[in-house]
Amino acid sequence: MTETALTVHQTSRPHGFPTPAHFSFVESPVPRPTPGTALVEGLYWSVDPYHREMMDGDFALHAPLEGRTVGRVVESRDPALAEGDIVGHRQGWRTHAVVTPDEVHRLPRFDGVPLSAHLSILGGTGLTAYVGLTRIAELRAGQDLFVSAAAGGVGTATGRLARLMDAGRLVGSAGTAAKAAYLTEHVGYDEVFDYHAGPTADLLAEAAPDGIDLYVDNVGGEHLEAAISSLRDRGRIVRVGTIAQYNATGAPYALRNLPDIVEKSLRMEGFLVRDYYPLQQELYEFVVPHLQSGRVTLDETVVEGFDGIVDAFLGMLRGENRGKMIVRAAAAGQG
């Protein structure tokens, strides 16, 4: 184990799109656990769209950034945590973290499933998609679905899970033609449009001429307005995120068709995945057999080395990822 620990701090608040200048890497000696704690060395780190929103005030400046991490216990002074245990925690963008047993959760090892899956389809990303489809939208077999930002972590997980749940027509939006092709060829989407190709309402109407039953919204703005127009009576909207606003410096997009929510008896609901952690085991039972059989494969963009975590985050905001963006420690290998 190295004797130097690295943490990433946010140093200033961005106005618009963040840059590397808003972050700093801070070196320190590797911390040592005290009685009742254990030292975890990071193996995989998650960078997520919500981190951009938190940069505007939720993240403390000059302190390690919060986030999901998968790591290995390398030294323990608590009997509840054994050296070698693989755990998840939220102490974020740091190579080493001292944790108490109630700050981590042991992660199961599934034959043939990489550990990185605990940050993608088996982690908060997949749980978000699962909760959105099963508890919020209450997807039923044969229903037609539209997903914005379909090539991102939640978008690909939503597509995979919707196919397992026998959804009807599955339509998505993405930022490039290459991403659209990936989604139709590998993830199970029936039709995906590049939202740069024209007005979203027109592109969605062409992709789903008979309308949709459900909309999983990762974007907001023009996408949400287009979906409201395309939804059939008693359609449902699952609000996951508002990527369109995270780096905006002007006034937010003003929806022009809100009366349709009343006229068509639509339901729109948002949620926080942390309120649904008790469903984690249910997600494992539903997805893991399909990962092991090969029916479901991982949609991940993996950046090697903790020193690439800022670039990975900024690249994710620019849409450079296909599926979940994950950073892997050089020593993590492929496990």
PDB file of N, CA and C in Angstrom, residues 75 220 243:
ATOM      1  N   GLU A  75      -6.900  -2.171   6.599  1.00  0.00           N
ATOM      2  CA  GLU A  75      -6.482  -2.193   7.997  1.00  0.00           C
ATOM      3  C   GLU A  75      -7.720  -1.931   8.848  1.00  0.00           C
ATOM      4  N   GLY A 220     -34.878  17.607 -18.389  1.00  0.00           N
ATOM      5  CA  GLY A 220     -35.710  18.774 -18.155  1.00  0.00           C
ATOM      6  C   GLY A 220     -35.831  19.623 -19.413  1.00  0.00           C
ATOM      7  N   ILE A 243     -30.284  17.878 -16.284  1.00  0.00           N
ATOM      8  CA  ILE A 243     -28.960  18.141 -16.830  1.00  0.00           C
ATOM      9  C   ILE A 243     -28.924  19.443 -17.618  1.00  0.00           C
TER      10      ILE A 243
END
